[in-house]
Amino acid sequence: MSRLNRRRFIFHSAHTTVGLSATLASLRAGEVLAEFLEVETPSRKIAPPLRLCLISGSEEYHSDDSLSWLADYLELNYGVKSHKVFAKSLTELPGLEALDDSDCMVLFTRRLEITGEPLERIKRYIESGHPIVGIRTASHAFQNWLELDKLVFGGDYQNHYGKDLHPYIEVAETGTDHPIVQGFEPYTSSGSLYRNPNLAPDTTVLLKGTIPGHVEPVAWVRLYKGARVFYTSLGHPDDFRQKSFVRMLVRAIFWVCRRELPD
């Protein structure tokens, strides 16, 4: 409702509401309006749309396709704007200057061999305390900076179990009350189960994956340099067709950015 319409509504209500006090009823129109305007609550400030930098370079898992779809989904449903920084080769990752005006990095690359300023720009972004969402092969995103896994994500990637063993994905006991996995419905993933036996002690595990004889963490959060960090070892193309997985990613993005998820 516009300001003008609110004023007219207030004035009309003041003269038609039954039971007004004699004092209020005797006020001139301008005074009645002023009386009501004094108690109006200020308009709530609307936060600008989130701006993401989607970094892709995991050909094995078709990350370009998955992140392109995610960008469209987020913009259509939540007004999120995304910069797509997609690798041209193992050594070429142009467009990283988009990090400078992004609220969050979404990282889905695999053993890229970038060096020099491109890699340093990513390190500066992370070390300056910006939020990060890591997907699947982000645990070994850069061959020249494998420390990223333990240092930032708090992970312990030790390869994976057989590709024919499809893990059952469900909320971990430690993640029951976390907003990222509220409403998560268990499903069986088509991707192999990653081994992460020794996570950093400050991680909070949200999801676990189970195959015969083994249970592994598959999604967790922690803080790094004061910023919220989320990582999931899920990310097979079929995971992006699962409502639970997509909902979790959306919630994770808003959570690391410390934003309320729109209704």
Short mmCIF file of C-alpha atoms in Angstrom, two decimals:
data_model
loop_
_atom_site.label_atom_id
_atom_site.label_comp_id
_atom_site.label_asym_id
_atom_site.label_seq_id
_atom_site.Cartn_x
_atom_site.Cartn_y
_atom_site.Cartn_z
CA MET A 1 0.00 0.00 0.00
CA SER A 2 1.44 3.43 -0.94
CA ARG A 3 2.10 6.17 1.60
CA LEU A 4 -0.76 8.22 0.14
CA ASN A 5 -3.15 5.30 0.35
CA ARG A 6 -2.13 4.58 3.93
CA ARG A 7 -2.84 8.19 4.87
CA ARG A 8 -6.29 8.05 3.31
CA PHE A 9 -7.06 4.74 4.98
CA ILE A 10 -6.00 6.08 8.38
CA PHE A 11 -8.10 9.21 8.01
CA HIS A 12 -11.13 7.26 6.87
CA SER A 13 -10.78 4.78 9.72
CA ALA A 14 -10.51 7.55 12.28
CA HIS A 15 -13.91 8.93 11.26
CA THR A 16 -15.78 5.67 10.85
CA THR A 17 -14.58 3.48 13.71
CA VAL A 18 -17.25 3.09 16.36
CA GLY A 19 -16.25 3.97 19.90
CA LEU A 20 -13.65 6.72 19.30
CA SER A 21 -13.14 8.91 22.36
CA ALA A 22 -14.80 12.30 22.36
CA THR A 23 -11.40 13.98 22.37
CA LEU A 24 -10.17 12.15 19.27
CA ALA A 25 -13.48 12.66 17.45
CA SER A 26 -13.30 16.38 18.02
CA LEU A 27 -9.84 16.79 16.46
CA ARG A 28 -9.51 18.38 13.05
CA ALA A 29 -8.66 16.08 10.13
CA GLY A 30 -4.99 17.03 10.08
CA GLU A 31 -4.66 16.39 13.81
CA VAL A 32 -6.32 12.99 13.54
CA LEU A 33 -3.86 12.06 10.80
CA ALA A 34 -0.89 13.24 12.84
CA GLU A 35 -2.08 11.29 15.86
CA PHE A 36 -2.02 8.03 13.88
CA LEU A 37 1.20 8.70 11.98
CA GLU A 38 3.11 9.10 15.21
CA VAL A 39 2.64 5.40 16.02
CA GLU A 40 3.32 4.00 12.55
CA THR A 41 6.18 1.50 12.53
CA PRO A 42 9.05 2.26 10.12
CA SER A 43 9.29 0.24 6.92
CA ARG A 44 11.52 -2.83 7.16
CA LYS A 45 14.66 -2.50 5.07
CA ILE A 46 14.85 -5.03 2.27
CA ALA A 47 18.26 -6.67 1.90
CA PRO A 48 19.76 -6.58 -1.61
CA PRO A 49 19.72 -9.86 -3.55
CA LEU A 50 22.46 -12.33 -2.77
CA ARG A 51 25.35 -12.38 -5.26
CA LEU A 52 27.12 -15.68 -5.76
CA CYS A 53 30.31 -16.61 -7.55
CA LEU A 54 29.81 -20.11 -8.93
CA ILE A 55 33.21 -21.65 -9.69
CA SER A 56 33.02 -24.76 -11.84
CA GLY A 57 35.65 -27.19 -13.05
CA SER A 58 34.66 -30.76 -12.26
CA GLU A 59 34.15 -32.31 -15.67
CA GLU A 60 33.65 -35.80 -14.27
CA TYR A 61 30.50 -34.64 -12.45
CA HIS A 62 29.26 -32.20 -15.11
CA SER A 63 29.59 -29.27 -12.73
CA ASP A 64 28.99 -26.71 -15.49
CA ASP A 65 25.54 -28.15 -16.15
CA SER A 66 24.67 -28.57 -12.48
CA LEU A 67 25.77 -25.07 -11.44
CA SER A 68 24.10 -23.46 -14.47
CA TRP A 69 20.86 -25.14 -13.47
CA LEU A 70 21.35 -24.08 -9.84
CA ALA A 71 21.93 -20.46 -10.89
CA ASP A 72 18.67 -20.41 -12.84
CA TYR A 73 16.78 -22.07 -10.00
CA LEU A 74 18.08 -19.60 -7.41
CA GLU A 75 17.31 -16.56 -9.53
CA LEU A 76 13.83 -17.72 -10.45
CA ASN A 77 12.81 -18.70 -6.94
CA TYR A 78 14.86 -16.42 -4.68
CA GLY A 79 16.13 -13.53 -6.80
CA VAL A 80 19.75 -14.60 -6.27
CA LYS A 81 22.25 -13.28 -8.83
CA SER A 82 25.15 -15.49 -9.90
CA HIS A 83 28.46 -14.94 -11.64
CA LYS A 84 29.53 -18.08 -13.51
CA VAL A 85 33.28 -18.65 -13.41
CA PHE A 86 33.79 -21.83 -15.41
CA ALA A 87 37.19 -23.40 -16.10
CA LYS A 88 38.34 -23.44 -19.72
CA SER A 89 40.98 -26.07 -18.98
CA LEU A 90 42.90 -27.45 -16.00
CA THR A 91 45.05 -24.29 -15.98
CA GLU A 92 42.54 -21.65 -17.09
CA LEU A 93 39.90 -20.20 -14.78
CA PRO A 94 39.02 -16.75 -16.14
CA GLY A 95 36.61 -14.32 -14.51
CA LEU A 96 37.69 -14.64 -10.90
CA GLU A 97 37.45 -10.88 -10.47
CA ALA A 98 33.74 -11.60 -9.88
CA LEU A 99 34.74 -12.68 -6.37
CA ASP A 100 35.34 -9.03 -5.50
CA ASP A 101 31.63 -8.21 -5.41
CA SER A 102 30.17 -11.58 -4.43
CA ASP A 103 28.58 -12.50 -1.11
CA CYS A 104 29.54 -16.16 -1.34
CA MET A 105 31.76 -18.55 -3.28
CA VAL A 106 30.20 -21.83 -4.42
CA LEU A 107 33.09 -24.09 -5.32
CA PHE A 108 32.76 -27.21 -7.48
CA THR A 109 36.08 -27.90 -9.19
CA ARG A 110 38.38 -30.93 -9.32
CA ARG A 111 42.18 -30.82 -9.24
CA LEU A 112 42.52 -27.66 -11.33
CA GLU A 113 46.16 -26.70 -11.82
CA ILE A 114 45.83 -22.94 -11.69
CA THR A 115 48.79 -21.01 -10.27
CA GLY A 116 49.87 -17.43 -9.71
CA GLU A 117 47.34 -14.63 -9.39
CA PRO A 118 44.18 -16.74 -10.02
CA LEU A 119 45.00 -19.09 -7.16
CA GLU A 120 46.17 -16.22 -4.95
CA ARG A 121 42.90 -14.36 -5.57
CA ILE A 122 40.93 -17.36 -4.30
CA LYS A 123 43.19 -17.63 -1.26
CA ARG A 124 42.78 -13.92 -0.49
CA TYR A 125 39.02 -14.23 -0.75
CA ILE A 126 38.95 -17.13 1.69
CA GLU A 127 41.52 -15.73 4.11
CA SER A 128 39.65 -12.43 4.33
CA GLY A 129 36.70 -14.21 5.94
CA HIS A 130 34.13 -14.76 3.21
CA PRO A 131 31.55 -17.56 3.31
CA ILE A 132 32.05 -20.65 1.18
CA VAL A 133 29.92 -23.55 -0.04
CA GLY A 134 31.93 -26.53 -1.28
CA ILE A 135 30.43 -29.33 -3.38
CA ARG A 136 31.80 -32.85 -3.90
CA THR A 137 35.26 -32.48 -5.50
CA ALA A 138 35.81 -29.12 -3.81
CA SER A 139 37.72 -31.17 -1.23
CA HIS A 140 40.44 -31.53 -3.87
CA ALA A 141 39.52 -28.46 -5.88
CA PHE A 142 43.06 -27.29 -6.69
CA GLN A 143 45.99 -29.60 -7.22
CA ASN A 144 48.36 -26.84 -6.15
CA TRP A 145 46.47 -26.19 -2.91
CA LEU A 146 45.25 -29.52 -1.57
CA GLU A 147 45.53 -28.08 1.95
CA LEU A 148 42.20 -26.37 1.28
CA ASP A 149 40.34 -29.49 2.41
CA LYS A 150 41.73 -29.66 5.94
CA LEU A 151 42.48 -25.98 6.38
CA VAL A 152 39.16 -24.49 5.29
CA PHE A 153 36.53 -27.23 5.03
CA GLY A 154 37.82 -29.20 7.98
CA GLY A 155 37.64 -32.36 5.88
CA ASP A 156 39.80 -35.43 5.49
CA TYR A 157 39.28 -36.69 1.93
CA GLN A 158 40.73 -40.18 1.54
CA ASN A 159 39.29 -41.24 -1.83
CA HIS A 160 35.98 -43.12 -1.99
CA TYR A 161 34.33 -46.51 -1.77
CA GLY A 162 33.24 -48.45 -4.84
CA LYS A 163 31.04 -46.72 -7.39
CA ASP A 164 28.59 -49.62 -7.29
CA LEU A 165 27.87 -48.97 -3.59
CA HIS A 166 25.17 -46.32 -3.45
CA PRO A 167 24.94 -44.65 -0.03
CA TYR A 168 21.75 -44.00 1.87
CA ILE A 169 21.72 -40.32 2.83
CA GLU A 170 20.04 -39.14 6.01
CA VAL A 171 20.35 -36.52 8.75
CA ALA A 172 23.12 -37.23 11.27
CA GLU A 173 22.39 -37.21 14.98
CA THR A 174 24.44 -34.02 15.38
CA GLY A 175 22.50 -32.24 12.64
CA THR A 176 18.95 -32.81 13.82
CA ASP A 177 18.31 -29.22 14.89
CA HIS A 178 20.36 -27.43 12.25
CA PRO A 179 18.38 -25.16 9.87
CA ILE A 180 20.26 -26.36 6.78
CA VAL A 181 18.76 -29.85 6.99
CA GLN A 182 15.31 -29.07 8.32
CA GLY A 183 12.78 -31.06 6.31
CA PHE A 184 15.46 -33.26 4.74
CA GLU A 185 13.98 -36.46 3.39
CA PRO A 186 16.41 -39.41 3.17
CA TYR A 187 17.30 -40.78 -0.25
CA THR A 188 19.82 -43.06 -1.94
CA SER A 189 22.54 -41.23 -3.85
CA SER A 190 23.92 -42.41 -7.19
CA GLY A 191 27.39 -41.12 -6.31
CA SER A 192 30.09 -43.07 -4.55
CA LEU A 193 30.60 -42.49 -0.84
CA TYR A 194 33.63 -40.35 0.02
CA ARG A 195 35.91 -41.37 2.88
CA ASN A 196 36.37 -38.63 5.48
CA PRO A 197 37.48 -40.47 8.62
CA ASN A 198 38.97 -37.61 10.65
CA LEU A 199 37.12 -34.33 10.38
CA ALA A 200 38.31 -31.26 12.25
CA PRO A 201 36.96 -31.26 15.82
CA ASP A 202 35.09 -27.98 15.29
CA THR A 203 32.91 -29.31 12.47
CA THR A 204 29.21 -30.06 12.94
CA VAL A 205 28.13 -33.04 10.85
CA LEU A 206 24.69 -32.57 9.28
CA LEU A 207 24.28 -35.61 7.01
CA LYS A 208 25.70 -39.11 6.93
CA GLY A 209 25.91 -41.70 4.18
CA THR A 210 25.65 -45.42 4.81
CA ILE A 211 26.75 -48.41 2.75
CA PRO A 212 27.14 -51.98 4.01
CA GLY A 213 29.74 -51.91 6.76
CA HIS A 214 30.53 -48.18 6.58
CA VAL A 215 29.09 -44.83 7.65
CA GLU A 216 30.68 -41.55 6.57
CA PRO A 217 29.86 -37.85 7.08
CA VAL A 218 28.62 -36.32 3.82
CA ALA A 219 27.74 -32.75 4.85
CA TRP A 220 29.04 -30.49 7.60
CA VAL A 221 29.61 -26.89 8.66
CA ARG A 222 32.27 -24.97 10.55
CA LEU A 223 33.74 -21.49 10.91
CA TYR A 224 36.93 -20.33 9.20
CA LYS A 225 38.37 -16.87 9.78
CA GLY A 226 35.01 -15.97 11.32
CA ALA A 227 33.09 -16.94 8.18
CA ARG A 228 30.59 -19.76 7.89
CA VAL A 229 31.66 -22.69 5.74
CA PHE A 230 29.51 -25.52 4.37
CA TYR A 231 30.78 -28.61 2.56
CA THR A 232 29.04 -31.65 1.12
CA SER A 233 30.63 -34.65 -0.57
CA LEU A 234 27.36 -35.14 -2.44
CA GLY A 235 27.10 -33.59 -5.89
CA HIS A 236 26.56 -36.37 -8.42
CA PRO A 237 24.33 -35.07 -11.28
CA ASP A 238 21.50 -37.22 -9.94
CA ASP A 239 21.76 -35.49 -6.55
CA PHE A 240 20.69 -32.27 -8.25
CA ARG A 241 17.46 -34.04 -9.18
CA GLN A 242 16.69 -34.76 -5.53
CA LYS A 243 14.44 -32.26 -3.78
CA SER A 244 16.19 -32.84 -0.44
CA PHE A 245 19.63 -32.12 -1.89
CA VAL A 246 18.55 -28.96 -3.70
CA ARG A 247 16.69 -27.68 -0.65
CA MET A 248 19.80 -28.31 1.46
CA LEU A 249 22.04 -26.37 -0.95
CA VAL A 250 19.67 -23.42 -0.96
CA ARG A 251 19.47 -23.39 2.82
CA ALA A 252 23.25 -23.73 3.07
CA ILE A 253 23.83 -20.73 0.79
CA PHE A 254 21.51 -18.50 2.81
CA TRP A 255 22.92 -19.83 6.09
CA VAL A 256 26.58 -19.17 5.30
CA CYS A 257 25.61 -15.68 4.12
CA ARG A 258 23.73 -15.11 7.39
CA ARG A 259 20.52 -14.30 5.52
CA GLU A 260 16.97 -15.30 6.31
CA LEU A 261 15.56 -17.72 3.76
CA PRO A 262 12.59 -16.02 2.05
CA ASP A 263 9.21 -17.67 2.52
#
